[in-house]
Amino acid sequence: MSDFIPVCTPLLGGNEIKYVTDAVSTGWISSSGSYVSKFEEAFSSYCGVKYGVAVCNGTVAIHLALAALGIGKGDEVIIPSFTMIATAFAVCYTRAIPVFVDADKDTWNIDVTKIEEKITSKTKAIIPVHIFGNPCDMTKICELAKKYKLYIIEDAAEAHGAEYDGKKTGSFSDIASFSFFANKNLTTGEGGMVITDNEEYFKNCRYFKNMCFPVDAPRVYSHEDIGFNYRMSNLHAAIGLAQVEKADEYRAMRIKNAKRYMKNLSDCPGIIFQKDQPNGLNVHWMNTIVINPSEYGHSKDELINHLKDNGIDTRFLFVSMNHQKSLKDYGCDCSGNYPVTDWLTENGFYLPSASNLTEKEIDFICDVIKGFRK
Ligand SMILES: Cc1ncc(COP(=O)(O)O)c(C=O)c1O
């Protein structure tokens, strides 16, 4: 066991070198190479969805999805207050306004009982985020979307292979986005993908992603709309394809690690875990704990420092969207209280979560946590 356990490292355990070498040796290193479409097909079909459009990160994947649906100035988009800032920023890129809903105290996902009160005549879409790989209550979210004629864009950046009612996350919405950043369950280093069953949205994504060049037509340099360069390179897609080949194996590793953490710490008062969404399969992107300081005997910060002294890396959790100066300055309504999100931020943090964490490492981390309890 090494004397420093990082919070996450990528697992590149399959055909990555073979495919990247092939891309390099054939000279196909830009976005035109065949690994891009192979990766798009492999990942979208893994999710049970028809079309995939690979892009350069998970933030622009959300933006591209919103653009493909025509979300823009004057629209409101409902997002959780407890999410990575990318969800909100992507809405801002379209000139629409993000509107926040607090988290559920058990699943830590958007509180579906609080969505309806935020819907106005300007609301166009809901972005449920499957936090830490735990699927949202998609039954309720789909019901609300149908009732108020809203689009759903799943931000599944953290939830590769997660399931709800036996279906993969990303397959419940009009369009969904993923991130393949290095710490994700499946990675391309930097990367993202939009997936959809809708041919029109798919075509829009391909069009906007590549500077609004005509799709599947001779390249002419007249541009009728403002587009983006969100292309993924063949090198990144080569890694992505190798990762999808291992998707089930890596998913099982993350789940197994999470179960070991939970079992080991089940007898330690003051340690709270995320509760699985009923009917869901949580893929545990990040092993997150929330401390109840009066039961545990120490604050979150004291425990983080103690873990650091023992060579164990941790990370803070997201800060609520309503506390972000950037979003306030942009014009979001940042008034109101988001108590569950604040509780998570104040008391929670990530423990090491790499897929290939060893049992010995998990046991050591848990012993350090248990041994520190007063
Ligand atoms: C919920 C969520 N959405 C979007 C993103 C953005 O992805 P990326 O870092 O690939 O831009 C992340 C990144 O971790 C995320 O956690």
Short mmCIF file of C-alpha atoms and ligand atoms in Angstrom, two decimals:
data_model
loop_
_atom_site.label_atom_id
_atom_site.label_comp_id
_atom_site.label_asym_id
_atom_site.label_seq_id
_atom_site.Cartn_x
_atom_site.Cartn_y
_atom_site.Cartn_z
CA MET A 1 0.00 0.00 0.00
CA SER A 2 1.42 3.42 -0.94
CA ASP A 3 1.85 6.09 1.76
CA PHE A 4 -0.54 8.47 -0.03
CA ILE A 5 -4.02 7.48 -1.17
CA PRO A 6 -5.31 10.03 -3.71
CA VAL A 7 -8.99 10.88 -3.88
CA CYS A 8 -9.15 9.41 -7.37
CA THR A 9 -6.97 8.07 -10.16
CA PRO A 10 -8.12 6.87 -13.58
CA LEU A 11 -8.15 3.16 -14.34
CA LEU A 12 -6.82 2.58 -17.84
CA GLY A 13 -6.79 -1.17 -17.81
CA GLY A 14 -7.85 -2.27 -21.29
CA ASN A 15 -7.18 -1.41 -24.93
CA GLU A 16 -6.33 2.26 -24.38
CA ILE A 17 -2.68 2.06 -25.49
CA LYS A 18 -3.53 -0.17 -28.44
CA TYR A 19 -6.24 2.15 -29.76
CA VAL A 20 -4.32 5.38 -29.11
CA THR A 21 -1.25 3.89 -30.80
CA ASP A 22 -3.39 2.98 -33.77
CA ALA A 23 -4.74 6.54 -33.97
CA VAL A 24 -1.24 8.02 -33.75
CA SER A 25 0.38 5.61 -36.15
CA THR A 26 -2.29 6.17 -38.79
CA GLY A 27 -2.16 9.95 -38.33
CA TRP A 28 -5.84 10.25 -37.36
CA ILE A 29 -5.49 12.47 -34.32
CA SER A 30 -8.11 15.18 -34.92
CA SER A 31 -11.87 14.72 -34.61
CA SER A 32 -12.16 13.10 -38.04
CA GLY A 33 -10.87 9.66 -37.05
CA SER A 34 -13.02 6.57 -36.80
CA TYR A 35 -12.70 6.15 -33.01
CA VAL A 36 -15.03 9.11 -32.52
CA SER A 37 -17.99 7.41 -34.17
CA LYS A 38 -17.06 4.02 -32.67
CA PHE A 39 -17.02 5.57 -29.20
CA GLU A 40 -20.30 7.41 -29.83
CA GLU A 41 -21.99 4.21 -30.95
CA ALA A 42 -20.54 2.08 -28.16
CA PHE A 43 -21.41 4.47 -25.34
CA SER A 44 -24.89 5.45 -26.55
CA SER A 45 -25.82 1.81 -27.06
CA TYR A 46 -24.43 0.98 -23.58
CA CYS A 47 -26.92 3.57 -22.29
CA GLY A 48 -29.74 2.13 -24.39
CA VAL A 49 -30.04 5.28 -26.50
CA LYS A 50 -29.86 5.67 -30.30
CA TYR A 51 -27.50 8.56 -30.88
CA GLY A 52 -24.32 9.86 -29.26
CA VAL A 53 -22.35 13.02 -30.00
CA ALA A 54 -18.88 13.14 -28.46
CA VAL A 55 -17.62 16.51 -27.26
CA CYS A 56 -14.59 17.86 -25.45
CA ASN A 57 -15.98 17.94 -21.90
CA GLY A 58 -19.09 17.46 -19.80
CA THR A 59 -19.78 21.18 -19.38
CA VAL A 60 -20.11 21.83 -23.09
CA ALA A 61 -22.15 18.63 -23.39
CA ILE A 62 -24.84 20.29 -21.25
CA HIS A 63 -24.58 23.50 -23.27
CA LEU A 64 -24.85 21.63 -26.55
CA ALA A 65 -27.89 19.71 -25.28
CA LEU A 66 -29.60 22.98 -24.28
CA ALA A 67 -28.71 24.58 -27.63
CA ALA A 68 -30.06 21.57 -29.51
CA LEU A 69 -33.42 22.05 -27.76
CA GLY A 70 -33.45 25.76 -28.55
CA ILE A 71 -33.23 26.94 -24.93
CA GLY A 72 -32.23 30.61 -24.89
CA LYS A 73 -32.68 34.13 -23.60
CA GLY A 74 -35.72 34.65 -21.38
CA ASP A 75 -36.11 30.96 -20.58
CA GLU A 76 -35.81 29.50 -17.10
CA VAL A 77 -34.19 26.14 -16.42
CA ILE A 78 -34.60 24.31 -13.12
CA ILE A 79 -31.45 22.79 -11.68
CA PRO A 80 -30.46 21.43 -8.25
CA SER A 81 -28.75 23.83 -5.86
CA PHE A 82 -26.44 20.94 -4.95
CA THR A 83 -24.47 20.32 -8.14
CA MET A 84 -21.19 21.10 -9.78
CA ILE A 85 -21.21 24.67 -11.10
CA ALA A 86 -21.01 23.36 -14.71
CA THR A 87 -24.75 22.63 -14.67
CA ALA A 88 -25.53 26.28 -13.94
CA PHE A 89 -22.85 27.76 -16.18
CA ALA A 90 -24.07 25.76 -19.18
CA VAL A 91 -27.52 27.31 -18.72
CA CYS A 92 -25.92 30.77 -18.53
CA TYR A 93 -24.06 30.15 -21.84
CA THR A 94 -27.49 30.00 -23.54
CA ARG A 95 -28.53 33.30 -21.82
CA ALA A 96 -31.31 31.43 -20.00
CA ILE A 97 -31.68 31.68 -16.21
CA PRO A 98 -30.92 28.79 -13.84
CA VAL A 99 -33.49 28.39 -11.06
CA PHE A 100 -32.48 26.37 -8.02
CA VAL A 101 -34.17 23.58 -6.07
CA ASP A 102 -32.72 22.19 -2.84
CA ALA A 103 -31.47 18.62 -2.43
CA ASP A 104 -33.30 15.72 -0.84
CA LYS A 105 -31.79 14.95 2.58
CA ASP A 106 -31.50 11.22 1.88
CA THR A 107 -30.57 10.81 -1.80
CA TRP A 108 -28.88 14.24 -2.08
CA ASN A 109 -30.48 14.59 -5.52
CA ILE A 110 -32.90 17.37 -6.50
CA ASP A 111 -35.85 17.32 -4.07
CA VAL A 112 -38.71 16.39 -6.38
CA THR A 113 -41.30 17.68 -3.90
CA LYS A 114 -39.89 21.20 -4.31
CA ILE A 115 -39.71 21.45 -8.10
CA GLU A 116 -43.32 22.40 -8.80
CA GLU A 117 -43.19 25.60 -6.71
CA LYS A 118 -40.34 26.86 -8.93
CA ILE A 119 -42.14 26.34 -12.24
CA THR A 120 -43.30 29.57 -13.95
CA SER A 121 -44.58 30.46 -17.41
CA LYS A 122 -40.92 30.96 -18.42
CA THR A 123 -39.74 27.51 -17.33
CA LYS A 124 -38.60 25.47 -20.32
CA ALA A 125 -36.60 22.60 -18.86
CA ILE A 126 -35.49 20.65 -15.80
CA ILE A 127 -31.94 19.39 -15.44
CA PRO A 128 -31.86 16.54 -12.94
CA VAL A 129 -28.32 15.70 -11.88
CA HIS A 130 -27.66 12.12 -10.74
CA ILE A 131 -25.47 13.15 -7.83
CA PHE A 132 -22.44 10.93 -7.20
CA GLY A 133 -23.96 8.25 -9.44
CA ASN A 134 -27.27 7.95 -7.56
CA PRO A 135 -30.15 8.16 -10.05
CA CYS A 136 -32.83 10.80 -9.45
CA ASP A 137 -36.52 9.98 -8.99
CA MET A 138 -37.16 9.95 -12.73
CA THR A 139 -40.79 8.85 -12.36
CA LYS A 140 -41.71 12.06 -10.57
CA ILE A 141 -39.52 14.25 -12.79
CA CYS A 142 -41.04 12.77 -15.97
CA GLU A 143 -44.55 13.31 -14.54
CA LEU A 144 -43.81 16.99 -13.85
CA ALA A 145 -42.23 17.47 -17.27
CA LYS A 146 -45.29 15.99 -18.94
CA LYS A 147 -47.72 18.05 -16.86
CA TYR A 148 -45.96 21.36 -17.57
CA LYS A 149 -44.61 20.49 -21.05
CA LEU A 150 -40.98 20.87 -20.05
CA TYR A 151 -37.87 19.34 -21.54
CA ILE A 152 -35.72 17.09 -19.37
CA ILE A 153 -31.97 17.17 -19.81
CA GLU A 154 -30.30 14.61 -17.56
CA ASP A 155 -26.90 15.78 -16.35
CA ALA A 156 -25.46 12.28 -16.00
CA ALA A 157 -21.85 13.51 -15.73
CA GLU A 158 -21.35 11.38 -12.61
CA ALA A 159 -23.62 8.45 -13.41
CA HIS A 160 -22.24 6.21 -16.16
CA GLY A 161 -24.14 2.95 -16.08
CA ALA A 162 -26.42 3.95 -13.18
CA GLU A 163 -29.95 2.60 -13.47
CA TYR A 164 -33.47 3.53 -12.52
CA ASP A 165 -36.27 0.98 -12.90
CA GLY A 166 -33.76 -1.19 -14.77
CA LYS A 167 -32.98 1.46 -17.40
CA LYS A 168 -29.71 3.33 -17.66
CA THR A 169 -29.44 6.99 -16.69
CA GLY A 170 -29.36 9.14 -19.78
CA SER A 171 -32.24 7.22 -21.33
CA PHE A 172 -35.08 8.98 -19.48
CA SER A 173 -34.86 12.42 -20.98
CA ASP A 174 -35.15 14.27 -24.28
CA ILE A 175 -31.39 14.54 -24.25
CA ALA A 176 -28.66 13.78 -21.70
CA SER A 177 -25.06 14.73 -21.05
CA PHE A 178 -22.04 12.90 -19.62
CA SER A 179 -18.53 13.89 -18.55
CA PHE A 180 -15.46 11.74 -19.11
CA PHE A 181 -13.09 13.76 -16.91
CA ALA A 182 -10.21 11.75 -15.42
CA ASN A 183 -11.97 11.03 -12.13
CA LYS A 184 -15.18 9.72 -13.71
CA ASN A 185 -16.15 6.02 -13.68
CA LEU A 186 -15.40 6.02 -17.41
CA THR A 187 -12.86 8.54 -18.67
CA THR A 188 -11.19 9.99 -21.74
CA GLY A 189 -9.03 12.40 -19.71
CA GLU A 190 -11.15 15.35 -20.77
CA GLY A 191 -14.33 14.62 -22.67
CA GLY A 192 -18.08 14.46 -22.75
CA MET A 193 -21.03 13.15 -24.70
CA VAL A 194 -24.60 14.09 -25.49
CA ILE A 195 -26.99 11.21 -26.06
CA THR A 196 -30.55 11.26 -27.38
CA ASP A 197 -33.17 9.14 -29.12
CA ASN A 198 -34.41 12.15 -31.06
CA GLU A 199 -33.02 12.49 -34.57
CA GLU A 200 -33.64 16.22 -34.78
CA TYR A 201 -31.77 16.95 -31.53
CA PHE A 202 -28.99 14.64 -32.68
CA LYS A 203 -28.64 16.56 -35.94
CA ASN A 204 -28.69 19.86 -34.07
CA CYS A 205 -25.91 18.64 -31.78
CA ARG A 206 -23.73 17.61 -34.70
CA TYR A 207 -24.38 20.95 -36.40
CA PHE A 208 -23.69 23.23 -33.43
CA LYS A 209 -20.77 21.16 -32.18
CA ASN A 210 -18.80 21.80 -35.36
CA MET A 211 -19.12 25.55 -35.98
CA CYS A 212 -22.44 25.11 -37.79
CA PHE A 213 -20.74 23.63 -40.81
CA PRO A 214 -23.37 21.80 -42.88
CA VAL A 215 -23.69 18.21 -41.60
CA ASP A 216 -23.10 15.36 -44.07
CA ALA A 217 -22.70 17.84 -46.92
CA PRO A 218 -19.75 19.35 -48.78
CA ARG A 219 -17.82 21.76 -46.59
CA VAL A 220 -18.63 25.33 -47.50
CA TYR A 221 -17.53 28.30 -45.47
CA SER A 222 -20.87 30.07 -45.16
CA HIS A 223 -22.30 29.81 -41.65
CA GLU A 224 -25.97 30.46 -41.06
CA ASP A 225 -25.86 30.19 -37.26
CA ILE A 226 -23.37 30.79 -34.50
CA GLY A 227 -21.75 27.47 -33.69
CA PHE A 228 -19.15 26.10 -31.30
CA ASN A 229 -16.03 24.02 -31.61
CA TYR A 230 -16.86 21.30 -29.10
CA ARG A 231 -15.25 18.45 -31.06
CA MET A 232 -13.60 15.50 -29.34
CA SER A 233 -10.29 14.29 -30.79
CA ASN A 234 -9.81 10.77 -32.11
CA LEU A 235 -7.13 10.26 -29.41
CA HIS A 236 -9.62 10.91 -26.62
CA ALA A 237 -12.27 8.79 -28.33
CA ALA A 238 -9.76 5.93 -28.67
CA ILE A 239 -9.41 5.96 -24.87
CA GLY A 240 -13.19 6.23 -24.54
CA LEU A 241 -13.84 3.17 -26.65
CA ALA A 242 -11.43 1.11 -24.55
CA GLN A 243 -13.18 2.37 -21.41
CA VAL A 244 -16.68 1.44 -22.61
CA GLU A 245 -15.41 -2.10 -23.25
CA LYS A 246 -14.75 -2.26 -19.48
CA ALA A 247 -17.88 -0.39 -18.38
CA ASP A 248 -19.55 -3.22 -16.48
CA GLU A 249 -16.33 -4.31 -14.81
CA TYR A 250 -15.49 -0.78 -13.62
CA ARG A 251 -19.05 -0.19 -12.48
CA ALA A 252 -18.94 -3.34 -10.35
CA MET A 253 -15.64 -2.21 -8.80
CA ARG A 254 -17.07 1.17 -7.73
CA ILE A 255 -20.15 -0.47 -6.25
CA LYS A 256 -18.09 -3.06 -4.39
CA ASN A 257 -15.82 -0.37 -2.92
CA ALA A 258 -18.79 1.69 -1.74
CA LYS A 259 -20.35 -1.34 -0.06
CA ARG A 260 -17.11 -2.03 1.79
CA TYR A 261 -16.90 1.56 3.04
CA MET A 262 -20.52 1.42 4.23
CA LYS A 263 -20.13 -1.94 5.92
CA ASN A 264 -16.87 -0.98 7.65
CA LEU A 265 -18.30 2.30 8.94
CA SER A 266 -21.76 1.03 9.80
CA ASP A 267 -20.84 0.80 13.51
CA CYS A 268 -19.26 4.28 13.63
CA PRO A 269 -21.76 6.83 15.02
CA GLY A 270 -21.88 10.22 13.31
CA ILE A 271 -21.00 9.04 9.77
CA ILE A 272 -23.81 9.48 7.26
CA PHE A 273 -23.87 8.00 3.73
CA GLN A 274 -25.99 8.91 0.72
CA LYS A 275 -29.13 6.73 0.59
CA ASP A 276 -29.82 4.92 -2.64
CA GLN A 277 -32.77 6.10 -4.69
CA PRO A 278 -35.51 3.43 -4.43
CA ASN A 279 -35.62 1.42 -7.71
CA GLY A 280 -32.19 2.77 -8.54
CA LEU A 281 -28.72 1.38 -9.03
CA ASN A 282 -26.20 3.83 -7.60
CA VAL A 283 -22.77 3.57 -9.29
CA HIS A 284 -20.98 5.47 -6.50
CA TRP A 285 -18.81 7.83 -8.50
CA MET A 286 -17.51 9.34 -5.26
CA ASN A 287 -17.64 7.82 -1.79
CA THR A 288 -18.99 10.73 0.18
CA ILE A 289 -19.59 10.96 3.91
CA VAL A 290 -21.35 13.59 5.96
CA ILE A 291 -20.28 14.06 9.57
CA ASN A 292 -22.61 14.65 12.46
CA PRO A 293 -20.04 16.40 14.69
CA SER A 294 -21.91 15.89 17.97
CA GLU A 295 -22.14 12.12 17.40
CA TYR A 296 -18.71 11.71 15.84
CA GLY A 297 -16.91 13.98 18.30
CA HIS A 298 -15.03 15.99 15.66
CA SER A 299 -15.92 18.40 12.88
CA LYS A 300 -15.51 17.62 9.20
CA ASP A 301 -12.38 19.80 9.01
CA GLU A 302 -10.77 18.08 12.00
CA LEU A 303 -11.38 14.69 10.39
CA ILE A 304 -10.09 15.88 7.00
CA ASN A 305 -6.87 17.09 8.66
CA HIS A 306 -6.51 13.83 10.53
CA LEU A 307 -6.96 11.85 7.31
CA LYS A 308 -4.38 14.07 5.61
CA ASP A 309 -1.88 13.37 8.43
CA ASN A 310 -2.40 9.69 7.63
CA GLY A 311 -1.76 10.15 3.89
CA ILE A 312 -5.43 10.03 2.89
CA ASP A 313 -6.63 12.56 0.33
CA THR A 314 -10.15 14.08 0.47
CA ARG A 315 -12.14 16.81 -1.33
CA PHE A 316 -14.80 19.29 -0.24
CA LEU A 317 -18.32 19.09 -1.64
CA PHE A 318 -20.04 21.56 -3.97
CA VAL A 319 -21.11 24.93 -2.59
CA SER A 320 -24.79 25.77 -3.13
CA MET A 321 -25.63 27.57 -6.36
CA ASN A 322 -27.35 30.37 -4.44
CA HIS A 323 -24.04 31.24 -2.74
CA GLN A 324 -22.17 31.70 -6.04
CA LYS A 325 -21.24 35.33 -6.71
CA SER A 326 -20.95 34.57 -10.42
CA LEU A 327 -24.57 33.43 -10.60
CA LYS A 328 -25.84 36.29 -8.47
CA ASP A 329 -24.06 38.80 -10.73
CA TYR A 330 -25.52 37.02 -13.77
CA GLY A 331 -29.04 37.66 -12.46
CA CYS A 332 -30.10 34.41 -10.78
CA ASP A 333 -32.47 34.64 -7.85
CA CYS A 334 -30.11 33.69 -5.03
CA SER A 335 -32.49 34.55 -2.21
CA GLY A 336 -34.17 31.82 -0.19
CA ASN A 337 -32.73 28.96 1.79
CA TYR A 338 -31.31 25.65 0.64
CA PRO A 339 -30.74 23.99 4.01
CA VAL A 340 -29.97 20.46 2.79
CA THR A 341 -27.37 21.73 0.32
CA ASP A 342 -25.78 23.89 3.04
CA TRP A 343 -25.73 20.92 5.44
CA LEU A 344 -23.98 18.78 2.80
CA THR A 345 -21.40 21.48 2.03
CA GLU A 346 -20.70 22.17 5.69
CA ASN A 347 -20.37 18.58 6.85
CA GLY A 348 -19.54 16.38 3.88
CA PHE A 349 -16.50 15.41 1.85
CA TYR A 350 -15.21 12.79 -0.60
CA LEU A 351 -13.12 9.85 0.48
CA PRO A 352 -10.73 8.10 -1.96
CA SER A 353 -12.88 6.59 -4.69
CA ALA A 354 -10.77 5.19 -7.55
CA SER A 355 -12.22 2.04 -9.13
CA ASN A 356 -9.08 0.07 -8.31
CA LEU A 357 -8.80 1.07 -4.66
CA THR A 358 -7.75 -2.05 -2.76
CA GLU A 359 -9.66 -3.65 0.11
CA LYS A 360 -6.60 -3.03 2.25
CA GLU A 361 -6.71 0.70 1.44
CA ILE A 362 -10.44 0.95 2.21
CA ASP A 363 -9.99 -0.92 5.49
CA PHE A 364 -7.10 1.36 6.45
CA ILE A 365 -9.12 4.52 5.67
CA CYS A 366 -12.07 3.23 7.70
CA ASP A 367 -9.82 2.29 10.63
CA VAL A 368 -8.37 5.81 10.64
CA ILE A 369 -11.89 7.29 10.68
CA LYS A 370 -13.11 4.95 13.43
CA GLY A 371 -9.96 5.37 15.52
CA PHE A 372 -10.36 9.17 15.56
CA ARG A 373 -13.92 9.13 16.90
CA LYS A 374 -14.29 10.57 20.42
C1 LIG B 1 -22.74 17.11 -12.26
C2 LIG B 1 -21.66 17.56 -13.20
N1 LIG B 1 -22.00 18.17 -14.34
C3 LIG B 1 -21.07 18.57 -15.21
C4 LIG B 1 -19.73 18.39 -14.98
C5 LIG B 1 -18.74 18.94 -15.94
O1 LIG B 1 -17.94 18.01 -16.56
P1 LIG B 1 -16.51 18.42 -17.13
O2 LIG B 1 -15.61 18.60 -15.97
O3 LIG B 1 -16.14 17.27 -18.00
O4 LIG B 1 -16.69 19.68 -17.92
C6 LIG B 1 -19.33 17.72 -13.83
C7 LIG B 1 -17.91 17.46 -13.57
O5 LIG B 1 -17.49 16.84 -12.66
C8 LIG B 1 -20.31 17.30 -12.90
O6 LIG B 1 -19.97 16.69 -11.75
#
